[in-house]
Short mmCIF file of C-alpha atoms in Angstrom, two decimals:
data_model
loop_
_atom_site.label_atom_id
_atom_site.label_comp_id
_atom_site.label_asym_id
_atom_site.label_seq_id
_atom_site.Cartn_x
_atom_site.Cartn_y
_atom_site.Cartn_z
CA MET A 1 -30.68 6.12 32.12
CA ASN A 2 -29.63 2.01 31.46
CA LEU A 3 -24.97 2.57 32.38
CA TRP A 4 -24.87 -1.04 30.01
CA ARG A 5 -26.76 -2.99 27.84
CA PRO A 6 -28.60 -5.86 29.33
CA ASP A 7 -28.30 -8.35 25.67
CA GLU A 8 -24.49 -8.13 25.86
CA HIS A 9 -23.80 -9.69 28.74
CA GLU A 10 -24.82 -13.15 30.48
CA ALA A 11 -26.06 -14.89 33.69
CA LEU A 12 -22.82 -15.47 36.24
CA THR A 13 -21.35 -19.39 35.80
CA ASP A 14 -22.66 -21.19 39.15
CA SER A 15 -19.23 -22.15 39.70
CA ALA A 16 -17.25 -21.54 42.86
CA TRP A 17 -13.22 -20.73 42.08
CA ASP A 18 -10.60 -23.98 41.88
CA ALA A 19 -7.64 -23.18 41.47
CA GLU A 20 -7.12 -27.00 39.98
CA ILE A 21 -9.22 -26.45 37.29
CA ALA A 22 -7.91 -23.42 36.81
CA ARG A 23 -4.41 -24.78 36.58
CA ARG A 24 -5.87 -27.24 34.30
CA THR A 25 -7.96 -25.52 32.13
CA LEU A 26 -4.49 -23.21 31.37
CA ALA A 27 -2.46 -25.97 29.91
CA GLU A 28 -5.12 -26.91 27.69
CA ILE A 29 -5.27 -24.29 26.41
CA VAL A 30 -1.52 -23.85 26.50
CA ALA A 31 -1.02 -27.80 24.90
CA ASP A 32 -3.79 -27.11 22.33
CA ALA A 33 -2.01 -23.32 21.18
CA GLU A 34 1.40 -25.27 20.66
CA ARG A 35 -0.45 -28.66 18.70
CA ALA A 36 -2.45 -26.13 16.23
CA GLN A 37 0.76 -23.83 15.62
CA ALA A 38 2.63 -24.30 12.12
CA ASP A 39 5.84 -22.15 11.05
CA GLY A 40 5.32 -19.58 13.20
CA LEU A 41 1.35 -19.19 12.29
CA TRP A 42 -2.23 -20.15 14.02
CA PRO A 43 -5.74 -21.08 11.76
CA GLY A 44 -8.08 -17.02 11.57
CA HIS A 45 -11.58 -18.54 13.27
CA PRO A 46 -14.79 -17.40 12.02
CA LEU A 47 -15.44 -15.85 15.79
CA ASP A 48 -12.37 -12.96 14.41
CA ASP A 49 -14.14 -12.67 10.97
CA VAL A 50 -11.13 -14.41 9.21
CA ARG A 51 -10.80 -17.29 7.50
CA GLU A 52 -9.20 -20.57 8.92
CA ASP A 53 -6.54 -20.40 6.19
CA GLU A 54 -5.60 -16.60 6.77
CA HIS A 55 -3.46 -16.22 9.13
CA PHE A 56 -2.37 -12.98 10.73
CA ALA A 57 0.99 -12.16 12.72
CA SER A 58 0.11 -9.22 15.06
CA LEU A 59 0.65 -8.56 18.36
CA TYR A 60 -3.60 -7.71 18.23
CA LEU A 61 -4.79 -11.61 15.94
CA GLY A 62 -1.79 -13.01 15.20
CA SER A 63 1.15 -15.04 15.83
CA ALA A 64 2.98 -11.79 18.08
CA GLY A 65 0.35 -12.60 20.75
CA MET A 66 0.42 -16.30 20.66
CA ILE A 67 4.00 -15.73 20.81
CA TRP A 68 4.63 -13.78 23.55
CA ALA A 69 1.50 -15.17 25.88
CA LEU A 70 3.16 -18.67 25.31
CA ALA A 71 6.80 -17.50 26.29
CA ARG A 72 4.62 -15.18 29.50
CA LEU A 73 3.38 -19.08 30.51
CA GLY A 74 6.01 -20.87 29.94
CA SER A 75 5.93 -22.87 27.32
CA SER A 76 7.51 -25.77 26.04
CA LEU A 77 7.46 -23.87 21.91
CA ASP A 78 10.66 -23.17 20.58
CA CYS A 79 9.29 -18.72 21.02
CA ALA A 80 12.60 -17.64 18.98
CA ALA A 81 12.34 -19.59 16.07
CA ALA A 82 8.12 -19.60 15.65
CA LEU A 83 8.28 -15.58 16.11
CA GLY A 84 11.37 -15.91 12.98
CA ALA A 85 8.75 -17.22 10.64
CA ALA A 86 5.60 -15.04 11.87
CA LEU A 87 8.21 -11.81 11.14
CA GLU A 88 8.88 -13.51 7.72
CA ARG A 89 5.55 -14.66 6.71
CA TYR A 90 4.47 -9.89 7.55
CA ARG A 91 7.42 -9.04 5.39
CA ALA A 92 5.77 -10.46 2.27
CA ARG A 93 2.32 -10.29 2.70
CA PRO A 94 1.52 -7.98 6.64
CA ASP A 95 -1.70 -7.96 8.07
CA PHE A 96 -4.41 -6.15 6.57
CA GLY A 97 -2.97 -5.57 2.54
CA ALA A 98 -3.18 -1.94 1.66
CA GLU A 99 -4.20 -0.63 4.72
CA ALA A 100 -1.28 -2.57 6.34
CA HIS A 101 0.71 0.62 8.98
CA ALA A 102 3.72 -1.41 10.39
CA PRO A 103 5.00 1.20 12.86
CA SER A 104 1.11 -0.41 14.46
CA PHE A 105 2.43 -1.32 17.95
CA LEU A 106 -0.42 -3.96 18.16
CA MET A 107 -1.65 -4.64 14.58
CA GLY A 108 2.20 -3.76 13.08
CA GLU A 109 5.37 -4.47 12.60
CA VAL A 110 6.75 -2.92 15.87
CA GLY A 111 5.08 -5.85 18.31
CA LEU A 112 5.94 -8.25 15.93
CA LEU A 113 9.42 -7.16 17.35
CA SER A 114 8.50 -6.63 20.43
CA VAL A 115 8.26 -9.69 20.79
CA ALA A 116 11.08 -10.91 18.78
CA ALA A 117 13.42 -8.46 21.31
CA MET A 118 11.20 -10.22 24.41
CA THR A 119 12.45 -14.11 22.89
CA GLY A 120 15.76 -12.95 22.25
CA ALA A 121 14.29 -14.35 18.83
CA PRO A 122 17.29 -14.09 15.67
CA ALA A 123 14.89 -11.73 13.73
CA ALA A 124 15.49 -8.93 16.95
CA ASP A 125 16.02 -5.74 14.78
CA ARG A 126 16.42 -2.44 18.01
CA ASP A 127 17.95 -0.42 14.35
CA ARG A 128 14.28 -1.02 12.87
CA LEU A 129 12.17 -0.81 15.64
CA GLY A 130 14.14 2.59 16.71
CA GLU A 131 13.29 4.28 12.99
CA LEU A 132 9.42 2.67 13.17
CA VAL A 133 8.52 4.15 16.54
CA HIS A 134 9.90 7.49 15.18
CA ALA A 135 7.99 7.41 12.11
CA ASN A 136 5.76 6.80 14.44
CA ARG A 137 5.68 9.49 16.97
CA GLU A 138 2.94 11.69 15.34
CA HIS A 139 0.59 9.33 14.38
CA PRO A 140 -3.07 11.25 13.85
CA THR A 141 -4.58 8.30 16.09
CA TRP A 142 -2.70 9.02 18.61
CA GLU A 143 -3.63 5.91 20.56
CA LEU A 144 -2.55 2.41 21.60
CA MET A 145 -3.41 0.00 18.59
CA TRP A 146 -1.97 2.78 16.06
CA GLY A 147 -0.38 5.34 17.70
CA SER A 148 2.45 6.98 19.52
CA PRO A 149 0.89 5.32 22.21
CA GLY A 150 1.37 1.87 21.67
CA THR A 151 4.62 2.62 19.83
CA MET A 152 6.21 4.27 22.99
CA LEU A 153 5.28 0.23 25.25
CA ALA A 154 8.03 -0.97 22.66
CA ALA A 155 10.08 1.19 22.59
CA ARG A 156 10.15 1.77 26.94
CA ALA A 157 10.04 -2.52 27.06
CA CYS A 158 13.06 -2.11 24.13
CA GLY A 159 15.51 -0.35 25.93
CA LEU A 160 15.10 2.37 23.16
CA GLU A 161 14.61 5.27 25.83
CA ASP A 162 16.02 8.60 22.61
CA GLU A 163 12.48 7.12 20.92
CA TRP A 164 11.20 6.88 23.83
CA ARG A 165 11.09 10.42 25.78
CA GLU A 166 10.85 12.17 22.07
CA SER A 167 7.23 10.55 21.05
CA ALA A 168 6.30 11.33 25.51
CA GLU A 169 6.96 14.50 24.60
CA LEU A 170 5.15 15.14 21.55
CA LEU A 171 2.93 12.81 22.78
CA TYR A 172 3.00 14.88 26.84
CA GLY A 173 2.22 18.57 23.92
CA ARG A 174 -0.98 17.51 22.42
CA TRP A 175 -2.22 16.53 25.42
CA ASP A 176 -4.99 18.99 25.40
CA PRO A 177 -5.06 21.02 28.91
CA ARG A 178 -8.88 22.30 28.09
CA THR A 179 -10.40 18.64 28.37
CA ASP A 180 -7.52 16.49 29.64
CA THR A 181 -7.60 14.68 25.89
CA TRP A 182 -6.23 13.77 23.04
CA THR A 183 -7.69 13.86 19.70
CA ASN A 184 -7.90 10.93 17.56
CA ASP A 185 -8.17 10.93 14.07
CA LEU A 186 -9.63 7.21 13.02
CA TYR A 187 -10.78 4.98 10.23
CA GLY A 188 -11.67 8.11 9.48
CA THR A 189 -13.21 9.59 11.81
CA VAL A 190 -12.73 12.29 14.33
CA GLN A 191 -13.08 12.13 17.54
CA VAL A 192 -12.05 12.27 21.01
CA TYR A 193 -12.82 8.56 23.16
CA LEU A 194 -12.37 7.87 26.12
CA GLY A 195 -10.66 4.40 26.76
CA PRO A 196 -7.84 2.16 26.39
CA ALA A 197 -7.79 0.84 23.46
CA HIS A 198 -8.30 4.22 21.19
CA GLY A 199 -8.65 6.95 23.83
CA THR A 200 -7.49 8.60 26.30
CA ALA A 201 -6.63 5.80 28.56
CA GLY A 202 -4.22 4.12 26.71
CA GLY A 203 -2.35 7.97 26.16
CA VAL A 204 -2.32 7.96 30.02
CA HIS A 205 -0.72 4.78 31.13
CA ALA A 206 1.59 5.41 27.41
CA LEU A 207 3.17 8.64 30.15
CA ARG A 208 4.27 7.21 32.46
CA GLY A 209 7.34 8.00 34.03
CA PHE A 210 7.19 10.62 31.58
CA VAL A 211 5.34 12.67 33.33
CA ASP A 212 4.84 13.15 37.70
CA ASP A 213 2.62 10.98 38.86
CA GLU A 214 0.74 13.70 41.20
CA LEU A 215 0.60 15.62 37.59
CA LEU A 216 -0.68 12.74 35.99
CA ARG A 217 -3.51 12.58 39.04
CA ALA A 218 -4.25 16.10 38.81
CA ARG A 219 -5.30 15.88 34.70
CA VAL A 220 -7.21 12.20 35.54
CA THR A 221 -9.01 12.49 38.04
CA ARG A 222 -10.62 16.18 35.70
CA LEU A 223 -10.76 14.22 32.39
CA VAL A 224 -12.44 11.72 34.68
CA THR A 225 -14.27 13.37 37.64
CA ARG A 226 -16.34 15.76 34.10
CA THR A 227 -17.26 12.73 32.55
CA ALA A 228 -18.00 10.27 34.49
CA VAL A 229 -21.70 8.56 34.37
CA ARG A 230 -23.16 7.83 38.03
CA GLU A 231 -25.91 6.05 39.69
CA ASP A 232 -26.71 5.14 42.84
CA GLY A 233 -23.18 3.85 43.62
CA LEU A 234 -21.93 2.28 40.16
CA VAL A 235 -20.08 4.16 36.92
CA ASN A 236 -19.76 4.00 33.47
CA TRP A 237 -17.84 6.92 30.87
CA PRO A 238 -19.27 6.62 27.30
CA PRO A 239 -16.77 5.53 24.53
CA ILE A 240 -16.66 9.46 23.67
CA ASP A 241 -16.47 13.07 25.36
CA VAL A 242 -19.61 13.82 24.87
CA PRO A 243 -22.58 14.09 26.96
CA PHE A 244 -24.07 10.20 28.00
CA SER A 245 -27.29 10.58 26.16
CA GLU A 246 -26.38 11.34 23.33
CA VAL A 247 -24.44 7.67 23.50
CA GLU A 248 -26.66 5.49 25.45
CA ASP A 249 -27.08 3.24 23.02
CA GLN A 250 -23.87 3.30 22.84
CA ALA A 251 -22.83 2.59 26.46
CA ARG A 252 -20.20 0.02 26.43
CA VAL A 253 -19.01 -1.82 29.25
CA GLN A 254 -15.57 -3.73 28.03
CA TRP A 255 -11.26 -2.86 28.26
CA CYS A 256 -11.44 -0.99 25.43
CA HIS A 257 -14.67 1.29 26.20
CA GLY A 258 -16.73 1.70 28.88
CA ALA A 259 -15.48 1.18 33.92
CA PRO A 260 -13.40 -1.21 32.53
CA GLY A 261 -10.96 -0.30 31.59
CA LEU A 262 -11.11 2.89 32.69
CA VAL A 263 -10.20 0.99 35.90
CA ILE A 264 -8.15 -1.08 34.85
CA THR A 265 -5.54 1.35 32.94
CA LEU A 266 -6.38 4.46 35.72
CA GLY A 267 -7.15 2.67 38.75
CA ASP A 268 -4.36 4.16 40.54
CA LEU A 269 -4.62 7.47 39.46
CA MET A 270 -8.82 8.04 39.54
CA PRO A 271 -10.49 9.26 42.29
CA LEU A 272 -11.20 5.36 44.97
CA GLU A 273 -15.02 6.20 45.08
CA LEU A 274 -15.41 6.17 40.70
CA ALA A 275 -13.02 2.87 40.82
CA ILE A 276 -14.89 1.06 43.11
CA GLY A 277 -17.88 2.51 41.36
CA GLY A 278 -17.10 1.30 38.06
CA ALA A 279 -15.68 -1.70 39.51
CA GLU A 280 -18.61 -2.69 41.20
CA LEU A 281 -20.98 -1.59 37.51
CA THR A 282 -18.29 -4.58 35.89
CA TRP A 283 -19.67 -6.96 38.35
CA ARG A 284 -23.49 -6.06 38.25
CA ALA A 285 -23.38 -5.82 34.67
CA GLY A 286 -22.16 -9.13 34.70
CA PRO A 287 -19.90 -11.29 32.10
CA LEU A 288 -19.31 -10.75 28.05
CA ARG A 289 -22.30 -12.89 25.45
CA LYS A 290 -19.25 -11.55 23.16
CA GLY A 291 -17.09 -14.25 24.90
CA PRO A 292 -14.12 -15.13 27.12
CA GLY A 293 -11.15 -12.97 25.73
CA LEU A 294 -9.60 -9.56 26.93
CA CYS A 295 -10.10 -6.58 25.06
CA HIS A 296 -13.93 -7.45 24.74
CA GLY A 297 -14.80 -10.09 26.91
CA THR A 298 -15.16 -11.73 30.37
CA ALA A 299 -11.46 -11.91 30.93
CA GLY A 300 -10.96 -8.76 30.32
CA ASN A 301 -13.31 -7.38 32.37
CA GLY A 302 -12.24 -9.58 35.35
CA PHE A 303 -8.74 -7.68 35.54
CA ALA A 304 -11.30 -5.00 36.50
CA PHE A 305 -11.07 -6.92 39.88
CA LEU A 306 -7.88 -7.57 39.96
CA ARG A 307 -6.94 -3.97 40.64
CA ALA A 308 -9.37 -3.04 42.77
CA HIS A 309 -8.35 -5.30 45.31
CA GLN A 310 -5.26 -3.63 44.43
CA LEU A 311 -6.35 -0.65 45.25
CA THR A 312 -8.18 -2.07 48.16
CA GLY A 313 -6.64 -5.14 49.39
CA ASP A 314 -10.44 -6.58 50.16
CA SER A 315 -10.77 -9.57 49.16
CA VAL A 316 -14.37 -9.85 48.06
CA TRP A 317 -12.79 -7.87 44.53
CA LEU A 318 -10.13 -11.30 44.38
CA GLU A 319 -12.58 -13.95 45.21
CA ARG A 320 -15.32 -12.03 41.84
CA ALA A 321 -11.83 -11.63 39.38
CA ARG A 322 -11.53 -15.64 40.22
CA ALA A 323 -15.96 -15.96 39.67
CA PHE A 324 -15.82 -14.91 36.34
CA ALA A 325 -12.46 -16.80 35.41
CA MET A 326 -15.19 -19.78 35.90
CA HIS A 327 -16.78 -18.28 33.61
CA ALA A 328 -14.72 -17.16 31.29
CA VAL A 329 -13.53 -21.52 31.58
CA GLU A 330 -17.69 -21.93 30.45
CA GLN A 331 -17.89 -19.58 28.11
CA ILE A 332 -14.62 -21.70 26.55
CA SER A 333 -15.77 -25.62 26.46
CA ARG A 334 -18.84 -24.07 25.09
CA GLN A 335 -17.09 -22.30 21.66
CA ARG A 336 -15.43 -25.31 21.11
CA ALA A 337 -18.25 -27.53 21.36
CA ALA A 338 -19.50 -25.24 18.57
CA LEU A 339 -17.12 -24.72 16.50
CA GLY A 340 -14.86 -27.61 17.43
CA ARG A 341 -11.42 -26.50 18.20
CA GLY A 342 -10.33 -23.40 19.50
CA ARG A 343 -8.97 -19.96 19.16
CA TYR A 344 -5.71 -18.78 18.69
CA THR A 345 -4.87 -14.51 19.74
CA LEU A 346 -4.14 -12.56 22.63
CA TRP A 347 -7.18 -10.68 23.07
CA THR A 348 -10.24 -11.86 22.02
CA GLY A 349 -9.20 -15.94 22.65
CA ASP A 350 -8.15 -18.36 24.68
CA ILE A 351 -4.42 -17.49 25.53
CA GLY A 352 -6.08 -14.67 26.77
CA VAL A 353 -8.06 -16.25 29.40
CA ALA A 354 -4.68 -19.06 29.89
CA LEU A 355 -3.05 -15.82 31.53
CA TYR A 356 -5.84 -13.82 33.46
CA LEU A 357 -6.28 -17.65 34.94
CA ARG A 358 -2.71 -16.99 35.45
CA ALA A 359 -3.28 -13.53 37.46
CA CYS A 360 -6.23 -14.69 39.36
CA LEU A 361 -3.84 -17.71 40.12
CA HIS A 362 -0.86 -15.12 41.23
CA VAL A 363 -3.20 -12.16 42.16
CA ASP A 364 -1.52 -10.08 39.70
CA ALA A 365 -3.27 -7.28 38.35
CA ALA A 366 -0.79 -6.25 35.92
CA PHE A 367 -2.71 -5.97 31.79
CA PRO A 368 -0.81 -8.29 29.40
CA THR A 369 0.83 -6.84 26.36
CA ILE A 370 -0.48 -2.59 28.22
CA ASP A 371 1.76 -3.57 31.78
CA ALA A 372 4.72 -5.24 30.81
CA ILE A 373 5.59 -6.68 27.25
#
């Protein structure tokens, strides 16, 4: 049995942690992002299957994510003005055209309005945000990217208590007590996903503060124990709730699917041995070939080590997190040498690595946007 796909990973760069390199790289990424923006927009990137002249505005792949990250990193960019321009662009031509879904947290207007509130942009509109959260409360995906778990995070962060509680009550009511999962009607297919992007981990995380931690812990423990795949102290989880043997060729070790995302999102709610087994698997598998970013990249996986360090206090996990940080720096250098410029998205691009470098410098396990918008 293969708990991960070796072809998706690469050997770790043999570079010792260097805080000065981390700070310098972080500053270079921020400066490059500031130079590359025009009227609140950034050029697309071929690795995201986006033309250079094609601009997105949303939190996952566009301006809102870039502005959110730059504001968190202390950029000199006028983030409020940039956000206003990006929101104007989104309303004139929504991301994904006919398939646009304005209430989406990561792909729609909700993410833009959340960042507007955070940056103090004049475009901030609590009433509009509340309407979108309300409209999304029973979206059939029941997941973070498109559904109510994502818009709940936005509502809570922006002080929309009634809208958050209304969504939370409905989400909790749909949490199947037999399987401890939600069914996700996503892209025309009904599945039960487990990870934070499209599945149960994201839903559970959204219920924090609404459902008692002990109840969350009991249900998470049942779920992750039932679905865990173990081998020689290593632990992974299938992307969907089926026997691992049925989807072994789809095994992933990423934030969005697999052990890193489960550990990052639910590590404090699962048995410690499973969290450590998942983090150990992430280390053994090595950095991701897909790139240095957050969603399915080296920096995103590195947050599993920061979470393990937070849970155990063992310095080996911080050392591993920082080793992945140095590798992510090398991956950015390789990508820029090959393509001649940066990649300007929060979830797949360079700015996500800058946030990870800061997390390693400050020893902070909070995952961007999911733990704090």
